[in-house]
């Protein structure tokens, strides 16, 4: 990545499903996991090093996040991976393991069912700002980047045992999701973190101003999640600095057009066609149209030097397609239950070993 400063110190939160080792069915073991590791009957969190563990809302997911703000991505990737390895060791005697991606591929998503329990893990990138002016600049840059996030991170193409037709199905699940409330037109319209879900939320107190970026699906390993987070941060830095267009020009771009591009990205992922010339010009692209994959490739070529730790994984993610695309490729055209099971078993191994999924 460029050696220019990061746009802001970051935190990353990653949520993983807890499933049984053999059949990959969801297991409500999060509370027990925390209690065993903390050695306390009512433990609600665990902190090991800089990584904080929290139980998900339905006890079948565990949320990991770096507790301290950081500006270095590679150590964060290593820290997350160490915790995942440790958690899997603790879960193994219980018959469990961690499973990545942002939607279980075959559970029924029926909010009317008595035993319905939504399981749509997500990733969230939070950025710390020093003052209101920096927050304003970062917010405007983030608005422009949001439509590209599903193209980079989609990992939820299957639901109830079959393809949904959307690469990022998590954003269409029955529970309230961040896309439903639209992209805020300006910083005054961005909700506080504790209000309704939104692609961009704000948190402010006497000590800090924070921008939370949603719409990110969970990847197959922290290596991929951190790679995507780093690319987002450097892209935000380029937009803030006016590398391609002035920030004033970016601020005037209508939210409705951004939401139109986002809708395509949710459905088609990296294959989404972007034909808004003005939007493409924000990233230095002078053609009339291109796919999200082509645009991301051009952005990577400009922003990511070959010496970066994330050059190869970024090239793989953009070149091979989103994790959703690779999942569909691995599951095959018939997407039989056995193929889906084998695919997600492989994804579990990628998470355990810290590798990328080829599909």
mmCIF file of C-alpha atoms in Angstrom:
data_model
loop_
_atom_site.group_PDB
_atom_site.id
_atom_site.type_symbol
_atom_site.label_atom_id
_atom_site.label_comp_id
_atom_site.label_asym_id
_atom_site.label_seq_id
_atom_site.Cartn_x
_atom_site.Cartn_y
_atom_site.Cartn_z
ATOM 1 C CA UNK A 1 0.000 0.000 0.000
ATOM 2 C CA UNK A 2 1.152 3.622 -0.369
ATOM 3 C CA UNK A 3 3.337 4.922 2.413
ATOM 4 C CA UNK A 4 1.050 7.931 2.976
ATOM 5 C CA UNK A 5 -0.763 8.101 6.351
ATOM 6 C CA UNK A 6 -3.831 6.009 6.932
ATOM 7 C CA UNK A 7 -7.049 8.044 6.925
ATOM 8 C CA UNK A 8 -7.582 7.165 10.583
ATOM 9 C CA UNK A 9 -6.723 4.539 13.187
ATOM 10 C CA UNK A 10 -9.006 1.543 12.760
ATOM 11 C CA UNK A 11 -10.801 -1.205 14.595
ATOM 12 C CA UNK A 12 -12.194 -4.294 12.921
ATOM 13 C CA UNK A 13 -14.950 -6.558 14.252
ATOM 14 C CA UNK A 14 -15.418 -10.034 12.758
ATOM 15 C CA UNK A 15 -18.265 -12.388 13.610
ATOM 16 C CA UNK A 16 -18.158 -16.161 13.093
ATOM 17 C CA UNK A 17 -20.713 -18.945 13.309
ATOM 18 C CA UNK A 18 -20.240 -21.803 15.776
ATOM 19 C CA UNK A 19 -21.141 -25.142 14.183
ATOM 20 C CA UNK A 20 -20.703 -28.818 14.931
ATOM 21 C CA UNK A 21 -17.592 -30.432 13.512
ATOM 22 C CA UNK A 22 -19.240 -33.031 11.310
ATOM 23 C CA UNK A 23 -22.572 -31.698 10.088
ATOM 24 C CA UNK A 24 -21.942 -27.930 10.318
ATOM 25 C CA UNK A 25 -25.238 -27.336 12.123
ATOM 26 C CA UNK A 26 -25.364 -24.239 14.309
ATOM 27 C CA UNK A 27 -24.463 -24.749 17.965
ATOM 28 C CA UNK A 28 -25.409 -22.247 20.718
ATOM 29 C CA UNK A 29 -22.043 -22.526 22.464
ATOM 30 C CA UNK A 30 -20.903 -18.902 22.611
ATOM 31 C CA UNK A 31 -21.763 -18.364 26.287
ATOM 32 C CA UNK A 32 -20.190 -21.659 27.289
ATOM 33 C CA UNK A 33 -17.061 -20.805 25.305
ATOM 34 C CA UNK A 34 -16.677 -17.505 27.143
ATOM 35 C CA UNK A 35 -17.303 -19.135 30.520
ATOM 36 C CA UNK A 36 -14.726 -21.873 29.934
ATOM 37 C CA UNK A 37 -12.005 -19.474 28.821
ATOM 38 C CA UNK A 38 -12.754 -16.796 31.444
ATOM 39 C CA UNK A 39 -13.326 -19.425 34.164
ATOM 40 C CA UNK A 40 -16.382 -17.487 35.283
ATOM 41 C CA UNK A 41 -19.968 -18.732 35.210
ATOM 42 C CA UNK A 42 -21.420 -15.470 33.913
ATOM 43 C CA UNK A 43 -18.612 -14.213 31.714
ATOM 44 C CA UNK A 44 -19.882 -12.002 28.902
ATOM 45 C CA UNK A 45 -16.532 -11.105 27.349
ATOM 46 C CA UNK A 46 -12.999 -12.426 27.105
ATOM 47 C CA UNK A 47 -9.912 -10.399 26.304
ATOM 48 C CA UNK A 48 -6.691 -12.039 25.190
ATOM 49 C CA UNK A 49 -3.997 -9.629 24.089
ATOM 50 C CA UNK A 50 -5.625 -6.949 21.960
ATOM 51 C CA UNK A 51 -8.576 -9.099 20.847
ATOM 52 C CA UNK A 52 -11.916 -8.912 22.630
ATOM 53 C CA UNK A 53 -14.457 -11.760 22.346
ATOM 54 C CA UNK A 54 -18.201 -11.229 22.680
ATOM 55 C CA UNK A 55 -21.169 -13.553 22.297
ATOM 56 C CA UNK A 56 -23.496 -12.972 19.362
ATOM 57 C CA UNK A 57 -27.176 -12.189 20.019
ATOM 58 C CA UNK A 58 -28.286 -15.807 19.592
ATOM 59 C CA UNK A 59 -25.312 -17.601 21.175
ATOM 60 C CA UNK A 60 -24.418 -19.339 17.900
ATOM 61 C CA UNK A 61 -21.913 -16.693 16.853
ATOM 62 C CA UNK A 62 -18.817 -15.200 18.444
ATOM 63 C CA UNK A 63 -17.618 -11.682 17.705
ATOM 64 C CA UNK A 64 -13.920 -10.799 17.730
ATOM 65 C CA UNK A 65 -12.602 -7.250 17.616
ATOM 66 C CA UNK A 66 -9.311 -5.519 18.223
ATOM 67 C CA UNK A 67 -9.790 -3.525 21.415
ATOM 68 C CA UNK A 68 -7.146 -0.863 20.837
ATOM 69 C CA UNK A 69 -7.055 1.437 17.838
ATOM 70 C CA UNK A 70 -4.368 0.473 15.346
ATOM 71 C CA UNK A 71 -2.737 1.785 12.194
ATOM 72 C CA UNK A 72 -0.960 -1.454 11.307
ATOM 73 C CA UNK A 73 -2.855 -4.135 9.420
ATOM 74 C CA UNK A 74 -0.440 -7.068 9.324
ATOM 75 C CA UNK A 75 -0.180 -7.482 13.136
ATOM 76 C CA UNK A 76 -3.976 -7.287 13.382
ATOM 77 C CA UNK A 77 -4.334 -10.153 10.913
ATOM 78 C CA UNK A 78 -1.945 -12.283 12.969
ATOM 79 C CA UNK A 79 -3.763 -11.451 16.213
ATOM 80 C CA UNK A 80 -7.164 -12.448 14.843
ATOM 81 C CA UNK A 81 -5.756 -15.681 13.447
ATOM 82 C CA UNK A 82 -4.189 -16.654 16.778
ATOM 83 C CA UNK A 83 -7.522 -16.202 18.543
ATOM 84 C CA UNK A 84 -9.376 -18.265 15.939
ATOM 85 C CA UNK A 85 -6.897 -21.111 16.379
ATOM 86 C CA UNK A 86 -7.293 -20.922 20.146
ATOM 87 C CA UNK A 87 -11.095 -20.823 19.977
ATOM 88 C CA UNK A 88 -11.184 -23.869 17.717
ATOM 89 C CA UNK A 89 -9.037 -25.766 20.223
ATOM 90 C CA UNK A 90 -11.473 -24.892 23.018
ATOM 91 C CA UNK A 91 -14.518 -25.768 20.907
ATOM 92 C CA UNK A 92 -13.195 -29.100 19.649
ATOM 93 C CA UNK A 93 -13.913 -31.088 22.859
ATOM 94 C CA UNK A 94 -17.440 -29.629 22.737
ATOM 95 C CA UNK A 95 -17.836 -30.922 19.189
ATOM 96 C CA UNK A 96 -17.714 -27.448 17.687
ATOM 97 C CA UNK A 97 -15.693 -25.247 15.353
ATOM 98 C CA UNK A 98 -15.843 -21.779 13.836
ATOM 99 C CA UNK A 99 -17.317 -21.298 10.373
ATOM 100 C CA UNK A 100 -16.793 -18.171 8.247
ATOM 101 C CA UNK A 101 -18.966 -16.284 5.719
ATOM 102 C CA UNK A 102 -22.010 -14.111 6.383
ATOM 103 C CA UNK A 103 -24.858 -16.591 6.054
ATOM 104 C CA UNK A 104 -25.330 -20.218 6.964
ATOM 105 C CA UNK A 105 -25.972 -21.956 3.631
ATOM 106 C CA UNK A 106 -28.941 -24.140 4.546
ATOM 107 C CA UNK A 107 -30.714 -23.015 7.698
ATOM 108 C CA UNK A 108 -34.264 -21.758 7.125
ATOM 109 C CA UNK A 109 -34.646 -17.984 7.359
ATOM 110 C CA UNK A 110 -38.259 -17.884 8.508
ATOM 111 C CA UNK A 111 -38.988 -15.227 11.153
ATOM 112 C CA UNK A 112 -42.469 -16.727 11.669
ATOM 113 C CA UNK A 113 -41.052 -20.084 12.772
ATOM 114 C CA UNK A 114 -40.966 -20.645 16.526
ATOM 115 C CA UNK A 115 -37.332 -21.759 16.467
ATOM 116 C CA UNK A 116 -36.111 -19.176 13.967
ATOM 117 C CA UNK A 117 -32.751 -17.677 14.856
ATOM 118 C CA UNK A 118 -31.169 -15.288 12.350
ATOM 119 C CA UNK A 119 -27.515 -16.057 11.734
ATOM 120 C CA UNK A 120 -25.999 -13.476 9.430
ATOM 121 C CA UNK A 121 -22.505 -12.645 10.715
ATOM 122 C CA UNK A 122 -20.988 -9.388 9.574
ATOM 123 C CA UNK A 123 -17.742 -7.470 9.594
ATOM 124 C CA UNK A 124 -17.536 -3.847 10.674
ATOM 125 C CA UNK A 125 -14.713 -1.384 10.092
ATOM 126 C CA UNK A 126 -14.513 1.549 12.509
ATOM 127 C CA UNK A 127 -12.302 4.591 11.947
ATOM 128 C CA UNK A 128 -11.215 7.103 14.582
ATOM 129 C CA UNK A 129 -11.187 10.816 13.700
ATOM 130 C CA UNK A 130 -9.333 13.596 15.481
ATOM 131 C CA UNK A 131 -11.911 16.338 14.899
ATOM 132 C CA UNK A 132 -15.211 17.175 13.233
ATOM 133 C CA UNK A 133 -13.521 18.326 10.026
ATOM 134 C CA UNK A 134 -11.704 15.030 9.579
ATOM 135 C CA UNK A 135 -14.923 13.155 10.295
ATOM 136 C CA UNK A 136 -16.719 15.186 7.616
ATOM 137 C CA UNK A 137 -14.030 14.439 5.005
ATOM 138 C CA UNK A 138 -13.928 10.764 5.893
ATOM 139 C CA UNK A 139 -17.710 10.510 5.813
ATOM 140 C CA UNK A 140 -17.944 11.975 2.308
ATOM 141 C CA UNK A 141 -15.216 9.660 1.026
ATOM 142 C CA UNK A 142 -16.896 6.648 2.651
ATOM 143 C CA UNK A 143 -20.230 7.427 0.954
ATOM 144 C CA UNK A 144 -18.560 7.034 -2.436
ATOM 145 C CA UNK A 145 -16.844 3.769 -1.481
ATOM 146 C CA UNK A 146 -19.940 2.049 -0.025
ATOM 147 C CA UNK A 147 -21.363 0.777 -3.365
ATOM 148 C CA UNK A 148 -18.124 -1.133 -4.008
ATOM 149 C CA UNK A 149 -18.087 -2.985 -0.683
ATOM 150 C CA UNK A 150 -20.359 -5.913 -1.662
ATOM 151 C CA UNK A 151 -18.298 -6.302 -4.850
ATOM 152 C CA UNK A 152 -15.230 -6.777 -2.667
ATOM 153 C CA UNK A 153 -16.644 -8.696 0.264
ATOM 154 C CA UNK A 154 -19.837 -10.581 -0.717
ATOM 155 C CA UNK A 155 -19.796 -14.043 0.883
ATOM 156 C CA UNK A 156 -23.480 -14.953 1.264
ATOM 157 C CA UNK A 157 -24.776 -16.336 -2.063
ATOM 158 C CA UNK A 158 -26.604 -19.348 -0.590
ATOM 159 C CA UNK A 159 -29.629 -19.587 1.676
ATOM 160 C CA UNK A 160 -31.846 -22.530 2.596
ATOM 161 C CA UNK A 161 -29.658 -24.826 0.505
ATOM 162 C CA UNK A 162 -29.774 -22.987 -2.813
ATOM 163 C CA UNK A 163 -28.440 -19.883 -4.565
ATOM 164 C CA UNK A 164 -30.474 -16.776 -3.842
ATOM 165 C CA UNK A 165 -29.514 -14.905 -7.005
ATOM 166 C CA UNK A 166 -27.727 -12.305 -4.861
ATOM 167 C CA UNK A 167 -24.024 -12.410 -4.089
ATOM 168 C CA UNK A 168 -24.641 -10.549 -0.817
ATOM 169 C CA UNK A 169 -27.825 -12.211 0.482
ATOM 170 C CA UNK A 170 -27.158 -11.148 4.072
ATOM 171 C CA UNK A 171 -28.313 -7.656 3.179
ATOM 172 C CA UNK A 172 -31.651 -9.106 2.072
ATOM 173 C CA UNK A 173 -32.251 -11.301 5.120
ATOM 174 C CA UNK A 174 -35.474 -10.906 7.167
ATOM 175 C CA UNK A 175 -33.716 -9.170 10.048
ATOM 176 C CA UNK A 176 -33.166 -5.381 9.758
ATOM 177 C CA UNK A 177 -30.081 -4.809 7.679
ATOM 178 C CA UNK A 178 -27.821 -1.910 6.984
ATOM 179 C CA UNK A 179 -28.705 -1.460 3.335
ATOM 180 C CA UNK A 180 -32.395 -0.980 4.089
ATOM 181 C CA UNK A 181 -31.920 2.492 5.524
ATOM 182 C CA UNK A 182 -30.043 3.880 2.535
ATOM 183 C CA UNK A 183 -26.799 5.783 2.147
ATOM 184 C CA UNK A 184 -26.949 9.019 4.168
ATOM 185 C CA UNK A 185 -26.898 12.109 1.950
ATOM 186 C CA UNK A 186 -24.759 14.040 4.415
ATOM 187 C CA UNK A 187 -23.209 13.661 7.825
ATOM 188 C CA UNK A 188 -26.242 15.224 9.537
ATOM 189 C CA UNK A 189 -28.374 12.351 8.211
ATOM 190 C CA UNK A 190 -26.054 9.615 9.497
ATOM 191 C CA UNK A 191 -27.583 7.884 12.534
ATOM 192 C CA UNK A 192 -25.894 7.354 15.850
ATOM 193 C CA UNK A 193 -24.489 3.876 16.363
ATOM 194 C CA UNK A 194 -27.300 2.793 18.724
ATOM 195 C CA UNK A 195 -30.061 3.820 16.334
ATOM 196 C CA UNK A 196 -31.370 1.921 13.284
ATOM 197 C CA UNK A 197 -28.778 0.001 11.252
ATOM 198 C CA UNK A 198 -27.208 2.023 8.447
ATOM 199 C CA UNK A 199 -24.230 1.672 6.077
ATOM 200 C CA UNK A 200 -22.550 4.548 7.942
ATOM 201 C CA UNK A 201 -23.088 5.256 11.635
ATOM 202 C CA UNK A 202 -21.458 7.733 13.975
ATOM 203 C CA UNK A 203 -20.388 7.524 17.592
ATOM 204 C CA UNK A 204 -19.256 10.576 19.516
ATOM 205 C CA UNK A 205 -18.253 11.269 23.092
ATOM 206 C CA UNK A 206 -15.881 13.633 24.839
ATOM 207 C CA UNK A 207 -12.855 11.559 23.915
ATOM 208 C CA UNK A 208 -13.413 10.524 20.292
ATOM 209 C CA UNK A 209 -15.350 10.721 17.037
ATOM 210 C CA UNK A 210 -15.844 7.423 15.245
ATOM 211 C CA UNK A 211 -17.197 6.427 11.845
ATOM 212 C CA UNK A 212 -18.507 2.861 11.548
ATOM 213 C CA UNK A 213 -18.648 1.340 8.067
ATOM 214 C CA UNK A 214 -21.066 -1.519 7.494
ATOM 215 C CA UNK A 215 -22.061 -3.596 4.432
ATOM 216 C CA UNK A 216 -19.056 -5.906 4.808
ATOM 217 C CA UNK A 217 -19.548 -9.668 4.656
ATOM 218 C CA UNK A 218 -17.158 -11.895 6.605
ATOM 219 C CA UNK A 219 -14.409 -13.582 4.582
ATOM 220 C CA UNK A 220 -12.832 -17.037 4.751
ATOM 221 C CA UNK A 221 -9.959 -15.923 7.004
ATOM 222 C CA UNK A 222 -8.710 -12.772 8.752
ATOM 223 C CA UNK A 223 -6.070 -12.449 6.041
ATOM 224 C CA UNK A 224 -8.830 -11.698 3.530
ATOM 225 C CA UNK A 225 -10.819 -9.463 5.905
ATOM 226 C CA UNK A 226 -7.767 -7.392 6.805
ATOM 227 C CA UNK A 227 -6.740 -7.187 3.153
ATOM 228 C CA UNK A 228 -10.147 -5.761 2.236
ATOM 229 C CA UNK A 229 -10.092 -3.374 5.215
ATOM 230 C CA UNK A 230 -6.653 -2.088 4.240
ATOM 231 C CA UNK A 231 -7.728 -1.498 0.641
ATOM 232 C CA UNK A 232 -10.784 0.419 1.873
ATOM 233 C CA UNK A 233 -8.638 2.590 4.137
ATOM 234 C CA UNK A 234 -6.159 3.496 1.442
ATOM 235 C CA UNK A 235 -8.978 4.186 -0.993
ATOM 236 C CA UNK A 236 -10.561 6.523 1.552
ATOM 237 C CA UNK A 237 -7.213 8.271 1.953
ATOM 238 C CA UNK A 238 -6.896 8.751 -1.811
ATOM 239 C CA UNK A 239 -10.411 10.190 -2.062
ATOM 240 C CA UNK A 240 -9.887 12.516 0.902
ATOM 241 C CA UNK A 241 -6.659 13.853 -0.560
ATOM 242 C CA UNK A 242 -8.276 14.610 -3.931
ATOM 243 C CA UNK A 243 -6.138 12.113 -5.817
ATOM 244 C CA UNK A 244 -8.708 11.852 -8.635
ATOM 245 C CA UNK A 245 -11.425 14.428 -7.912
ATOM 246 C CA UNK A 246 -11.940 17.234 -5.415
ATOM 247 C CA UNK A 247 -13.787 16.372 -2.241
ATOM 248 C CA UNK A 248 -16.253 19.186 -2.995
ATOM 249 C CA UNK A 249 -17.207 17.435 -6.238
ATOM 250 C CA UNK A 250 -17.604 14.143 -4.409
ATOM 251 C CA UNK A 251 -19.849 15.717 -1.752
ATOM 252 C CA UNK A 252 -22.375 16.772 -4.378
ATOM 253 C CA UNK A 253 -22.918 13.266 -5.757
ATOM 254 C CA UNK A 254 -26.570 12.214 -5.158
ATOM 255 C CA UNK A 255 -27.318 9.458 -2.668
ATOM 256 C CA UNK A 256 -29.930 7.983 -5.028
ATOM 257 C CA UNK A 257 -27.277 7.190 -7.642
ATOM 258 C CA UNK A 258 -25.000 5.643 -5.030
ATOM 259 C CA UNK A 259 -27.877 3.444 -3.861
ATOM 260 C CA UNK A 260 -28.536 2.361 -7.453
ATOM 261 C CA UNK A 261 -24.920 1.218 -7.835
ATOM 262 C CA UNK A 262 -25.063 -0.450 -4.421
ATOM 263 C CA UNK A 263 -28.179 -2.410 -5.414
ATOM 264 C CA UNK A 264 -26.355 -3.809 -8.447
ATOM 265 C CA UNK A 265 -23.354 -4.674 -6.310
ATOM 266 C CA UNK A 266 -25.490 -6.568 -3.785
ATOM 267 C CA UNK A 267 -26.963 -8.683 -6.574
ATOM 268 C CA UNK A 268 -24.008 -9.177 -8.894
ATOM 269 C CA UNK A 269 -20.977 -8.593 -6.674
ATOM 270 C CA UNK A 270 -17.844 -7.847 -8.649
ATOM 271 C CA UNK A 271 -19.707 -8.537 -11.904
ATOM 272 C CA UNK A 272 -21.982 -5.507 -11.400
ATOM 273 C CA UNK A 273 -21.913 -3.113 -14.349
ATOM 274 C CA UNK A 274 -21.228 0.488 -13.362
ATOM 275 C CA UNK A 275 -22.333 2.870 -16.103
ATOM 276 C CA UNK A 276 -22.399 6.185 -14.227
ATOM 277 C CA UNK A 277 -19.483 8.035 -15.830
ATOM 278 C CA UNK A 278 -19.257 10.656 -13.087
ATOM 279 C CA UNK A 279 -18.936 7.965 -10.433
ATOM 280 C CA UNK A 280 -16.170 6.221 -12.368
ATOM 281 C CA UNK A 281 -14.296 9.509 -12.695
ATOM 282 C CA UNK A 282 -14.107 9.747 -8.905
ATOM 283 C CA UNK A 283 -11.606 6.871 -9.136
ATOM 284 C CA UNK A 284 -9.720 8.094 -12.185
ATOM 285 C CA UNK A 285 -11.579 5.862 -14.659
ATOM 286 C CA UNK A 286 -12.375 7.709 -17.901
ATOM 287 C CA UNK A 287 -14.510 5.120 -19.694
ATOM 288 C CA UNK A 288 -18.284 5.196 -20.021
ATOM 289 C CA UNK A 289 -18.771 1.941 -18.107
ATOM 290 C CA UNK A 290 -16.959 -1.005 -16.572
ATOM 291 C CA UNK A 291 -17.586 -3.839 -14.152
ATOM 292 C CA UNK A 292 -16.954 -3.366 -10.456
ATOM 293 C CA UNK A 293 -14.182 -5.940 -10.808
ATOM 294 C CA UNK A 294 -12.452 -3.892 -13.512
ATOM 295 C CA UNK A 295 -12.730 -0.740 -11.434
ATOM 296 C CA UNK A 296 -11.365 -2.445 -8.325
ATOM 297 C CA UNK A 297 -8.493 -3.868 -10.353
ATOM 298 C CA UNK A 298 -7.573 -0.417 -11.631
ATOM 299 C CA UNK A 299 -7.781 1.005 -8.110
ATOM 300 C CA UNK A 300 -5.533 -1.751 -6.795
ATOM 301 C CA UNK A 301 -2.971 -1.197 -9.562
ATOM 302 C CA UNK A 302 -2.739 2.459 -8.583
ATOM 303 C CA UNK A 303 -2.824 2.170 -4.802
ATOM 304 C CA UNK A 304 -1.195 -1.152 -3.889
ATOM 305 C CA UNK A 305 2.565 -1.481 -4.520
ATOM 306 C CA UNK A 306 3.993 -4.972 -5.123
ATOM 307 C CA UNK A 307 5.972 -4.665 -1.874
ATOM 308 C CA UNK A 308 2.792 -4.593 0.227
ATOM 309 C CA UNK A 309 1.992 -7.579 2.447
ATOM 310 C CA UNK A 310 -1.483 -7.510 0.922
ATOM 311 C CA UNK A 311 -0.559 -7.156 -2.743
ATOM 312 C CA UNK A 312 -0.957 -10.854 -3.564
ATOM 313 C CA UNK A 313 -4.133 -11.488 -1.529
ATOM 314 C CA UNK A 314 -5.735 -8.311 -2.898
ATOM 315 C CA UNK A 315 -4.879 -9.402 -6.420
ATOM 316 C CA UNK A 316 -6.346 -12.836 -5.719
ATOM 317 C CA UNK A 317 -9.608 -11.490 -4.266
ATOM 318 C CA UNK A 318 -10.143 -9.043 -7.108
ATOM 319 C CA UNK A 319 -8.896 -11.345 -9.857
ATOM 320 C CA UNK A 320 -10.652 -14.543 -8.762
ATOM 321 C CA UNK A 321 -13.814 -12.780 -7.689
ATOM 322 C CA UNK A 322 -15.599 -12.259 -4.400
ATOM 323 C CA UNK A 323 -15.849 -15.132 -1.946
ATOM 324 C CA UNK A 324 -19.502 -15.485 -3.000
ATOM 325 C CA UNK A 325 -18.395 -16.147 -6.574
ATOM 326 C CA UNK A 326 -15.849 -18.710 -5.424
ATOM 327 C CA UNK A 327 -18.442 -20.422 -3.204
ATOM 328 C CA UNK A 328 -20.840 -20.764 -6.133
ATOM 329 C CA UNK A 329 -18.049 -22.078 -8.331
ATOM 330 C CA UNK A 330 -17.074 -24.673 -5.731
ATOM 331 C CA UNK A 331 -20.672 -25.743 -5.051
ATOM 332 C CA UNK A 332 -21.253 -26.456 -8.739
ATOM 333 C CA UNK A 333 -24.261 -25.752 -10.960
ATOM 334 C CA UNK A 334 -26.515 -28.187 -9.076
ATOM 335 C CA UNK A 335 -25.484 -26.943 -5.609
ATOM 336 C CA UNK A 336 -26.340 -30.286 -4.017
ATOM 337 C CA UNK A 337 -26.313 -30.552 -0.225
ATOM 338 C CA UNK A 338 -23.150 -32.659 -0.298
ATOM 339 C CA UNK A 339 -21.370 -30.134 -2.523
ATOM 340 C CA UNK A 340 -22.440 -27.277 -0.277
ATOM 341 C CA UNK A 341 -21.330 -29.202 2.813
ATOM 342 C CA UNK A 342 -17.933 -29.958 1.295
ATOM 343 C CA UNK A 343 -17.498 -26.345 0.221
ATOM 344 C CA UNK A 344 -18.218 -25.006 3.697
ATOM 345 C CA UNK A 345 -16.075 -27.684 5.302
ATOM 346 C CA UNK A 346 -13.227 -26.360 3.155
ATOM 347 C CA UNK A 347 -14.088 -22.810 4.208
ATOM 348 C CA UNK A 348 -13.828 -23.895 7.839
ATOM 349 C CA UNK A 349 -10.354 -25.232 7.101
ATOM 350 C CA UNK A 350 -9.378 -21.935 5.480
ATOM 351 C CA UNK A 351 -10.454 -20.124 8.627
ATOM 352 C CA UNK A 352 -8.559 -22.547 10.847
ATOM 353 C CA UNK A 353 -5.388 -22.283 8.764
ATOM 354 C CA UNK A 354 -5.549 -18.614 7.790
ATOM 355 C CA UNK A 355 -5.603 -19.239 4.046
ATOM 356 C CA UNK A 356 -7.608 -18.018 1.052
ATOM 357 C CA UNK A 357 -10.373 -20.071 -0.553
ATOM 358 C CA UNK A 358 -9.828 -20.861 -4.225
ATOM 359 C CA UNK A 359 -13.193 -22.434 -5.012
#
